[in-house]
mmCIF file of C-alpha atoms in Angstrom:
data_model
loop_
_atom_site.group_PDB
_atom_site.id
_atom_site.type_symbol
_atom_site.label_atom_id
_atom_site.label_comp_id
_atom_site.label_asym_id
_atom_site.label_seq_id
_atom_site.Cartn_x
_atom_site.Cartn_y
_atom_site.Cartn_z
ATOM 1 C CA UNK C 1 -87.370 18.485 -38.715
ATOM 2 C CA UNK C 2 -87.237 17.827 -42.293
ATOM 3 C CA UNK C 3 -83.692 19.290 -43.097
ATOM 4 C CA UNK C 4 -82.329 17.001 -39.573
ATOM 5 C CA UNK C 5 -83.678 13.982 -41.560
ATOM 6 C CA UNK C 6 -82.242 14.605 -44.886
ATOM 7 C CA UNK C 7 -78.837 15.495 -42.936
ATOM 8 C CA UNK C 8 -79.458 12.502 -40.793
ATOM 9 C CA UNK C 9 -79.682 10.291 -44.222
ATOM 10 C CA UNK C 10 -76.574 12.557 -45.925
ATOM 11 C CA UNK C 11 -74.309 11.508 -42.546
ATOM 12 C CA UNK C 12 -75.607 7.766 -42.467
ATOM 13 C CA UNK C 13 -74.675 7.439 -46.283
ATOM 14 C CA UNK C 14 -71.351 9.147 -46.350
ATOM 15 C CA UNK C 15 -70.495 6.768 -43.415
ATOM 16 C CA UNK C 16 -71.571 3.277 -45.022
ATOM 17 C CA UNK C 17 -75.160 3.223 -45.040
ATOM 18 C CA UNK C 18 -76.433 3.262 -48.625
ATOM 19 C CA UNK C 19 -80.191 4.783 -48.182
ATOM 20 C CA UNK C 20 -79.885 4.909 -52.065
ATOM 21 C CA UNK C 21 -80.359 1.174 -52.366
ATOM 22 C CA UNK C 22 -82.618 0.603 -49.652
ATOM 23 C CA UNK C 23 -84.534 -2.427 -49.930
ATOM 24 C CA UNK C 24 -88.202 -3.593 -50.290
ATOM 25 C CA UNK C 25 -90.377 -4.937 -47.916
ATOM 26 C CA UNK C 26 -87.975 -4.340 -44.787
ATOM 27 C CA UNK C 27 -89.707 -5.219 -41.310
ATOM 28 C CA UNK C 28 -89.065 -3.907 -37.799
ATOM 29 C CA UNK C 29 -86.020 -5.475 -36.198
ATOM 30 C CA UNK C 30 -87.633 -7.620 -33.104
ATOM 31 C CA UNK C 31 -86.230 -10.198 -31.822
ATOM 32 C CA UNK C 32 -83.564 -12.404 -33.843
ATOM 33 C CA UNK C 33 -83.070 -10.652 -37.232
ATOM 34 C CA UNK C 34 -80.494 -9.554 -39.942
ATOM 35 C CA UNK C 35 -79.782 -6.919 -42.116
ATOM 36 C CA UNK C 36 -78.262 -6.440 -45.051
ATOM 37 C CA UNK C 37 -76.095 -3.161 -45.017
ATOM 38 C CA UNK C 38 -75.868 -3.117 -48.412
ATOM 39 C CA UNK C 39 -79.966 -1.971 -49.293
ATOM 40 C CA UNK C 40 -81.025 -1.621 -45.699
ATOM 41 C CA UNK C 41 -83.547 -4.730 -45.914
ATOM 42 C CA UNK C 42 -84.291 -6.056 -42.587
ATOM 43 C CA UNK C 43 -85.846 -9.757 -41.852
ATOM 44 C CA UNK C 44 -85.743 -12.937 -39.952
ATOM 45 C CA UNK C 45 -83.015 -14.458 -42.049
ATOM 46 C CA UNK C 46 -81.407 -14.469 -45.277
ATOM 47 C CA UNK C 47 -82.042 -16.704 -47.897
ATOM 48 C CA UNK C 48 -79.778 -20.088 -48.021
ATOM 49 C CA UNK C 49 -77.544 -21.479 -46.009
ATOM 50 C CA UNK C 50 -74.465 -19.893 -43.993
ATOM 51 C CA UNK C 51 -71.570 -19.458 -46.729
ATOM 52 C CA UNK C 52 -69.913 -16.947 -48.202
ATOM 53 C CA UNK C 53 -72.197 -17.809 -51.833
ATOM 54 C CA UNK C 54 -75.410 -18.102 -50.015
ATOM 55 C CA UNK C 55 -77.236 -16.145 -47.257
ATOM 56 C CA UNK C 56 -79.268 -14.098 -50.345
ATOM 57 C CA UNK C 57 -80.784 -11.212 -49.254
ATOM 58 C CA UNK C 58 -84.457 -11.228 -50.991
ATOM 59 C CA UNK C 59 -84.328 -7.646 -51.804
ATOM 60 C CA UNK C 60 -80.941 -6.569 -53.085
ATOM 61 C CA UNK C 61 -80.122 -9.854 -53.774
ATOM 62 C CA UNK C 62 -76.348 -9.869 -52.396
ATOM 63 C CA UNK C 63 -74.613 -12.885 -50.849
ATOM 64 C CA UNK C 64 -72.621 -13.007 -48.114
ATOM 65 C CA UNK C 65 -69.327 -11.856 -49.882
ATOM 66 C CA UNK C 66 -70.492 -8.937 -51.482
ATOM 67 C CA UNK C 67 -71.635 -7.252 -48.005
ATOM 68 C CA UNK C 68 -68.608 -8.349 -46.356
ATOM 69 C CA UNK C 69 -66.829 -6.509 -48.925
ATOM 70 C CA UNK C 70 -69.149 -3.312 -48.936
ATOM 71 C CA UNK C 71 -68.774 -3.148 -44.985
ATOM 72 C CA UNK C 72 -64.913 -3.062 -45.312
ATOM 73 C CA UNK C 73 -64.958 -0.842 -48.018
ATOM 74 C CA UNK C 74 -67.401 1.506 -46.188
ATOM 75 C CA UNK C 75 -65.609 0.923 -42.541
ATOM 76 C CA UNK C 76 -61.830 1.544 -43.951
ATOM 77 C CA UNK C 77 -62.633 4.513 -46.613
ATOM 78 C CA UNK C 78 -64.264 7.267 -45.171
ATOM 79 C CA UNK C 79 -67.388 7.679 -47.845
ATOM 80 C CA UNK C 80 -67.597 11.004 -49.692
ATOM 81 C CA UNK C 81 -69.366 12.230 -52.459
ATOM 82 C CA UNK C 82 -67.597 12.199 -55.714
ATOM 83 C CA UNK C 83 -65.192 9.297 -55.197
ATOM 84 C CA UNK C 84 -63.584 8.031 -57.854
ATOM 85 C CA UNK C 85 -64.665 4.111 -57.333
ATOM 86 C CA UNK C 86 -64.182 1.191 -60.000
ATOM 87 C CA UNK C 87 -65.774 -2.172 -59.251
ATOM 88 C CA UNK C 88 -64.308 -5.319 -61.396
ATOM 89 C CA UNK C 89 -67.053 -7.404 -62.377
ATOM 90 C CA UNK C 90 -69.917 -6.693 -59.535
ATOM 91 C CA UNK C 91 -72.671 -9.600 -58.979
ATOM 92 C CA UNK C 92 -75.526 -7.026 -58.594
ATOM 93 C CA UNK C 93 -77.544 -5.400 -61.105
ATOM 94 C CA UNK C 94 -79.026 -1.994 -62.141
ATOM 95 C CA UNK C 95 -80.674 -0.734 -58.913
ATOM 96 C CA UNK C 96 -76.965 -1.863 -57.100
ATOM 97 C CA UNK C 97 -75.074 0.135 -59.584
ATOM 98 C CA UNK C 98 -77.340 3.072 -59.707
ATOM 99 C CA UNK C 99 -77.277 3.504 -56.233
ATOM 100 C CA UNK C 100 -74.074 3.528 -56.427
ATOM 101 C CA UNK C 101 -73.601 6.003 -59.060
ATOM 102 C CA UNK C 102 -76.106 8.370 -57.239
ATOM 103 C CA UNK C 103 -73.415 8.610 -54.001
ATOM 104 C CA UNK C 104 -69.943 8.129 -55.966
ATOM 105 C CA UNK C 105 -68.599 8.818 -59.084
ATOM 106 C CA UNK C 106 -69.092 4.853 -59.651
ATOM 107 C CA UNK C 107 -67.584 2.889 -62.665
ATOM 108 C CA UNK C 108 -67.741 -1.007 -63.015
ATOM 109 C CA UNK C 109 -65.866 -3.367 -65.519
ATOM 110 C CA UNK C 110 -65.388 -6.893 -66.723
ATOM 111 C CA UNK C 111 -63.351 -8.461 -68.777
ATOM 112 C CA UNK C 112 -64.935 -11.546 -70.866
ATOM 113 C CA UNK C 113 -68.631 -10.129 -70.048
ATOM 114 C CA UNK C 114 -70.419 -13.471 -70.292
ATOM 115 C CA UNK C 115 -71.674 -13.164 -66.633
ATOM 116 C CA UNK C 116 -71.579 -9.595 -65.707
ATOM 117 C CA UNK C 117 -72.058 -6.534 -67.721
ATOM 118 C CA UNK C 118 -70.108 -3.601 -67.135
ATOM 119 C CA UNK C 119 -69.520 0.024 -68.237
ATOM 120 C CA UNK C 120 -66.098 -0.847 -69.125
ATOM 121 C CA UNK C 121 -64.122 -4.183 -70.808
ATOM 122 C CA UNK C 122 -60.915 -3.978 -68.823
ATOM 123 C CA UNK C 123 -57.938 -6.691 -68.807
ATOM 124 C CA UNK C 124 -56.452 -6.751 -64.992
ATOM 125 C CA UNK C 125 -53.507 -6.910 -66.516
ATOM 126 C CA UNK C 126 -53.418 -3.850 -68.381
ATOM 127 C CA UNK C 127 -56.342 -1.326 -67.403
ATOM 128 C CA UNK C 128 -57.213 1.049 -69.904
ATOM 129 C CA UNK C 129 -57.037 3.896 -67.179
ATOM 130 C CA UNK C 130 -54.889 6.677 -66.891
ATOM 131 C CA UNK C 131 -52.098 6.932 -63.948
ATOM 132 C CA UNK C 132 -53.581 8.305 -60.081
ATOM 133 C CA UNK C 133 -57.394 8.022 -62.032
ATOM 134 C CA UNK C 134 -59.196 6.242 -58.622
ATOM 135 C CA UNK C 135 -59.798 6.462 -54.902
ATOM 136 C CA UNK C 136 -61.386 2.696 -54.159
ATOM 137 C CA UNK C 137 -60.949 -0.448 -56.060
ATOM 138 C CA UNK C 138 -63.103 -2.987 -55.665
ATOM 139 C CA UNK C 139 -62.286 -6.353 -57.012
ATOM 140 C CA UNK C 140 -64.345 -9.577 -55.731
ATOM 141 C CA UNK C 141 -63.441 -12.863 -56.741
ATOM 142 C CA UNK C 142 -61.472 -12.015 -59.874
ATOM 143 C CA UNK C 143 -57.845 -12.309 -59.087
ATOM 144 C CA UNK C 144 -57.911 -15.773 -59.242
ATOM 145 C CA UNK C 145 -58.911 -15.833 -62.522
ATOM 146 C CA UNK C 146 -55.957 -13.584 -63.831
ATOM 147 C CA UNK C 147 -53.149 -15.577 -65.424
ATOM 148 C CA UNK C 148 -50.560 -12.864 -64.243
ATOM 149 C CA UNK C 149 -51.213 -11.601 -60.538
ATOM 150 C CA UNK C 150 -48.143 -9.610 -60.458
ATOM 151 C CA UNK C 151 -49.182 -7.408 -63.932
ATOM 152 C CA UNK C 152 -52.462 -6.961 -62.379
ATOM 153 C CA UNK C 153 -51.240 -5.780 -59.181
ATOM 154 C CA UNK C 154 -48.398 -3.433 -60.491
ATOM 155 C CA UNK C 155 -51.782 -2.149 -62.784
ATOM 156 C CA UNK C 156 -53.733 -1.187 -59.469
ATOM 157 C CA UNK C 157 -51.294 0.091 -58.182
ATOM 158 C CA UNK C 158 -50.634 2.789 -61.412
ATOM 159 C CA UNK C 159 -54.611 3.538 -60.979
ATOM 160 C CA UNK C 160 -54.624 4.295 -57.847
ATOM 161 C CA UNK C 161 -54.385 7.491 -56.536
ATOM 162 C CA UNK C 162 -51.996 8.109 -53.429
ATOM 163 C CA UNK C 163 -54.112 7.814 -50.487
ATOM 164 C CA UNK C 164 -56.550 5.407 -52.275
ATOM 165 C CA UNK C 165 -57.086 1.862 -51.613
ATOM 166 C CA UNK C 166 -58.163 -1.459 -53.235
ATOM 167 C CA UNK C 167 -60.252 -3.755 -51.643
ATOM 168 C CA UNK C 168 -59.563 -7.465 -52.948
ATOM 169 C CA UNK C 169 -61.278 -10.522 -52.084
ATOM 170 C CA UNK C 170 -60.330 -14.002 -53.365
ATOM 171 C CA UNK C 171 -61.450 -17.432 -52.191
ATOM 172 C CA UNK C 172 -58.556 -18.249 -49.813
ATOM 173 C CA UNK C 173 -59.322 -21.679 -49.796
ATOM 174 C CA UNK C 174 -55.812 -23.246 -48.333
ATOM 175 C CA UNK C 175 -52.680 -22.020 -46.461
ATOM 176 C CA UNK C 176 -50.476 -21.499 -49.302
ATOM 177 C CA UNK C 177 -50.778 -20.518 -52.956
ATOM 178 C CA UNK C 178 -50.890 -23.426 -55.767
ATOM 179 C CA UNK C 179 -52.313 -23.818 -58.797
ATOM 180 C CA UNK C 180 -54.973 -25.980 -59.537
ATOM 181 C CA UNK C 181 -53.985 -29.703 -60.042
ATOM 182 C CA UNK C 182 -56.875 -30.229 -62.278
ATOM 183 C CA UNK C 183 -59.249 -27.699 -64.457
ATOM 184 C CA UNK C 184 -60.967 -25.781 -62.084
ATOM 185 C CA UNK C 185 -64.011 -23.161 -62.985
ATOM 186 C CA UNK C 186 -66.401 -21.118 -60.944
ATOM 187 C CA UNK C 187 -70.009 -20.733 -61.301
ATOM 188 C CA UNK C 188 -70.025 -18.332 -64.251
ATOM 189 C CA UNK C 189 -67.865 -20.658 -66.432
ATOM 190 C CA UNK C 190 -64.213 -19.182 -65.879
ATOM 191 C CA UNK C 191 -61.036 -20.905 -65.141
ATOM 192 C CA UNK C 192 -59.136 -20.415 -61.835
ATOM 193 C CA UNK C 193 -55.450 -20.111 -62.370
ATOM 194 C CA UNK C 194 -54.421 -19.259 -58.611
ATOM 195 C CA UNK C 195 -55.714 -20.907 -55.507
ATOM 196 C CA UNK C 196 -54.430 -18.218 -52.919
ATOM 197 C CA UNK C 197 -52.952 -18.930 -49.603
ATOM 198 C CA UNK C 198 -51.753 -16.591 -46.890
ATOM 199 C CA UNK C 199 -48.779 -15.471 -49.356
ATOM 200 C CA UNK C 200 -50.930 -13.602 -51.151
ATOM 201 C CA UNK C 201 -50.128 -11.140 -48.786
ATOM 202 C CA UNK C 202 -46.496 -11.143 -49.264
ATOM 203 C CA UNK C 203 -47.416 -10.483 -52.987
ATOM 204 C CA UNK C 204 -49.622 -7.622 -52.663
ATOM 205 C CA UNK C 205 -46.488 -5.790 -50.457
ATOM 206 C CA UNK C 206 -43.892 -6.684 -53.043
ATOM 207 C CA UNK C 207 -45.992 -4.098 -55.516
ATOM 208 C CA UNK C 208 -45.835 -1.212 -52.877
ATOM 209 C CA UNK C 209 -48.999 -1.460 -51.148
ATOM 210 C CA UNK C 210 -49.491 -1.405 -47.773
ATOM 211 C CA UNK C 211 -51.529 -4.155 -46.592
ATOM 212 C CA UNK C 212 -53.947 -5.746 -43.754
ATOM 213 C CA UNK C 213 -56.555 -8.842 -44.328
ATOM 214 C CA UNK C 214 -59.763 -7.507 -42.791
ATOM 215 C CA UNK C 215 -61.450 -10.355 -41.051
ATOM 216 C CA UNK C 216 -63.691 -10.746 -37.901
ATOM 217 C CA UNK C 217 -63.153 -10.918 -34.463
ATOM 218 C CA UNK C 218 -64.207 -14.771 -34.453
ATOM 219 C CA UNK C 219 -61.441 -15.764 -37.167
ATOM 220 C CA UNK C 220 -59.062 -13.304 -36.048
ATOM 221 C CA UNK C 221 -59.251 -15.453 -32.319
ATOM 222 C CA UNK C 222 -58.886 -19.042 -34.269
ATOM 223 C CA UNK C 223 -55.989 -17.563 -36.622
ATOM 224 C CA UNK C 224 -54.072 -16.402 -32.917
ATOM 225 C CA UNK C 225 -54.956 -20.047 -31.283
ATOM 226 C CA UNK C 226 -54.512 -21.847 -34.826
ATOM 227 C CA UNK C 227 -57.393 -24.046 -34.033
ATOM 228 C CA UNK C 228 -61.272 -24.225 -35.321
ATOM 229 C CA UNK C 229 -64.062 -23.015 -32.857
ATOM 230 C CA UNK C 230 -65.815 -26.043 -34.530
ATOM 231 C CA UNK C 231 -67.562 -23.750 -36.915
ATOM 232 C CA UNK C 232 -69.349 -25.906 -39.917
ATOM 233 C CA UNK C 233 -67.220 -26.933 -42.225
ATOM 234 C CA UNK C 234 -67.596 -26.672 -46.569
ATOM 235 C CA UNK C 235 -65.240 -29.312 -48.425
ATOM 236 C CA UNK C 236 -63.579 -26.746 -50.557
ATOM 237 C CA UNK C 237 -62.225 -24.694 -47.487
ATOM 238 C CA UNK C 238 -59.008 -26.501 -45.744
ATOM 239 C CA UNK C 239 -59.423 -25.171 -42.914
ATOM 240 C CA UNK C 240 -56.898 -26.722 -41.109
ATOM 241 C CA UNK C 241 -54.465 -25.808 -43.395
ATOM 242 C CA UNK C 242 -55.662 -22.062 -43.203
ATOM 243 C CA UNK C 243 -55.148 -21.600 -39.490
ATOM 244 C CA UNK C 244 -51.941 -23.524 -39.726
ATOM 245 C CA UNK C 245 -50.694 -20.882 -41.791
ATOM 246 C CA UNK C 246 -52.657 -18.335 -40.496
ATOM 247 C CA UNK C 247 -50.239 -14.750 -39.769
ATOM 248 C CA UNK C 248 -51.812 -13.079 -37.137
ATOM 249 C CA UNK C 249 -49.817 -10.173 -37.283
ATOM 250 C CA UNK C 250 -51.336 -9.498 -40.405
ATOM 251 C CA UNK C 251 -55.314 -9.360 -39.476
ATOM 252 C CA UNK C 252 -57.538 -6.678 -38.592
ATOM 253 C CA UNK C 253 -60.861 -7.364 -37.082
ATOM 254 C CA UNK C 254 -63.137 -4.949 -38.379
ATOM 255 C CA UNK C 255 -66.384 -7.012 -37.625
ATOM 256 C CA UNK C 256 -67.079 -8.074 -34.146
ATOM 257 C CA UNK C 257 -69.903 -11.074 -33.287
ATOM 258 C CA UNK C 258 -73.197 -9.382 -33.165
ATOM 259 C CA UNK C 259 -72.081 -7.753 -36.441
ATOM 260 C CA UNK C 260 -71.027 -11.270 -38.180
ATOM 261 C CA UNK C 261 -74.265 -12.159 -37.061
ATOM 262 C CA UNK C 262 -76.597 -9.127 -38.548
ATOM 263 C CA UNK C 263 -74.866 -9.202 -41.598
ATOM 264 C CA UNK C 264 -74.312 -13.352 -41.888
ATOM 265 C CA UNK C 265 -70.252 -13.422 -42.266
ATOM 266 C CA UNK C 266 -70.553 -17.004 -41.826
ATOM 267 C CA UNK C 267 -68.552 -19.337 -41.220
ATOM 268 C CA UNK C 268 -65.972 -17.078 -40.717
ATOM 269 C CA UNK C 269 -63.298 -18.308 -42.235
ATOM 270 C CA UNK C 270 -64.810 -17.697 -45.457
ATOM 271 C CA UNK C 271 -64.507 -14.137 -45.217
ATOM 272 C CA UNK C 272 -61.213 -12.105 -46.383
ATOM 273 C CA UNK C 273 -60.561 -9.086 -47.954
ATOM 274 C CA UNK C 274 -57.319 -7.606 -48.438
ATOM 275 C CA UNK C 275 -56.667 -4.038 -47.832
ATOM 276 C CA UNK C 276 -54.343 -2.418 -50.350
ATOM 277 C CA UNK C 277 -53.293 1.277 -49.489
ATOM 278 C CA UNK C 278 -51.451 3.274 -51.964
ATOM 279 C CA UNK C 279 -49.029 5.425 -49.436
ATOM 280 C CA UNK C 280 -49.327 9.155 -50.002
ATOM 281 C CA UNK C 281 -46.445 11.166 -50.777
ATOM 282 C CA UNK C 282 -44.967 12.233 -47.737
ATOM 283 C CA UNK C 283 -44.253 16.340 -47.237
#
């Protein structure tokens, strides 16, 4: 019995579940509950209100964003042990990036390190990695912050080993990409150059990536109809705008309702991450 459990635990992590980081004070799922499949904490509700920013879980403390990106990341990259995986500028702490390190060969970096400390001080636009050095990328929120997209991009790309993908969220706040008509900063104090639309697609392609937007079932059905389920709506999103310009063709639900639910992707047009696959060499 004891060697089925730890294999049990071994199978459940390598496929997404990160026992390593399992929360405190979880409760019995009964009735309406969520979950946060980052730590494992289970309750009657996050913390906050539904947004991509907000939805806290008490234990691990991640937001919505950061387990949206951990369940694509986990969902589209089979898990193993030993993977190469940097993470630009993470929001969670020690017991995040030690539970991390215990499953992956884990690395994390920032750039001005005002708000997040980090193993490494990396520029996007010139990573201090060598060539084919890493399996996963994971980059929230930080694109947007880069002066040159296309530098940082072509640098992924070099890091990247064939086979191994990046994971990129930015706040895709409007249809198409503009810059911002007047100073704009985030919560930790940094300027946004880039206010990413749709395009941003087109972009990521044009540096020899293959690519898919990972959504959820809900926004992939309003991006197909180009029209609002009448979800609530947060005055920096244009929503309108986003499902005008919405390209189908280039979603992939990964997340269906009951799991947009457990985990709190909501509203769900606030949650996007691009897939970026570095093709393998072909035999």
């Amino acid at each position: 019995m004891m060697i089925r459990t730890w294999l049990s635990r071994a199978v459940r992590r390598l496929r997404g579940k990160t026992p390593a980081l399992r929360g405190r004070g979880s409760v019995p799922l009964v009735g309406p509950s969520v979950e946060c499949n980052i730590c494992e904490w289970r309750g009657a509700a996050f913390e906050g209100g539904a947004h991509s920013e907000s939805a806290v879980c008490p234990s691990c403390n991640s937001i919505s964003r950061d387990r949206f990106l951990h369940y694509s990341f986990t969902r589209r990259m089979p898990p193993r042990q030993g993977m190469r995986i940097l993470e630009t500028s993470p929001r969670l702490g020690k017991s995040y990036r030690d539970g991390m390190k215990k499953q992956f060969d884990y690395l994390c970096s920032d750039f001005d390190e005002r708000a997040h400390k980090a193993d490494l001080h990396i520029d996007m636009q010139a990573i201090d990695l060598p060539d084919n050095s890493l399996d996963v990328i994971l980059t929230p929120h930080v694109l947007e912050h880069v002066p040159d997209t296309s530098k940082a991009l072509a640098e992924l790309h070099r890091v990247l080993r064939p086979g191994g993908k990046a994971f990129i969220q930015i706040p895709l706040l409007q249809g198409k990409t503009s810059v911002p008509q007047t100073p704009e900063y985030h919560g930790d104090n940094t300027l946004v150059y880039w206010r990413f639309g749709w395009d941003f697609t087109d972009k990521i392609r044009e540096h020899g990536f293959e690519c898919t937007a990972l959504v959820s079932e809900q926004f992939q059905r309003q991006c197909l109809e180009h029209r609002s389920e009448g979800e609530p709506l947060s005055g920096e999103f244009d929503v309108d705008s986003i499902l005008a310009d919405a390209r189908p063709a280039d979603l992939l639900a990964i997340a269906d309702e009951a799991t947009a639910v457990r985990h709190s992707f909501k509203p769900s047009y606030m949650f996007v991450t691009w897939e970026c696959a570095k093709s393998a060499p072909t035999l």
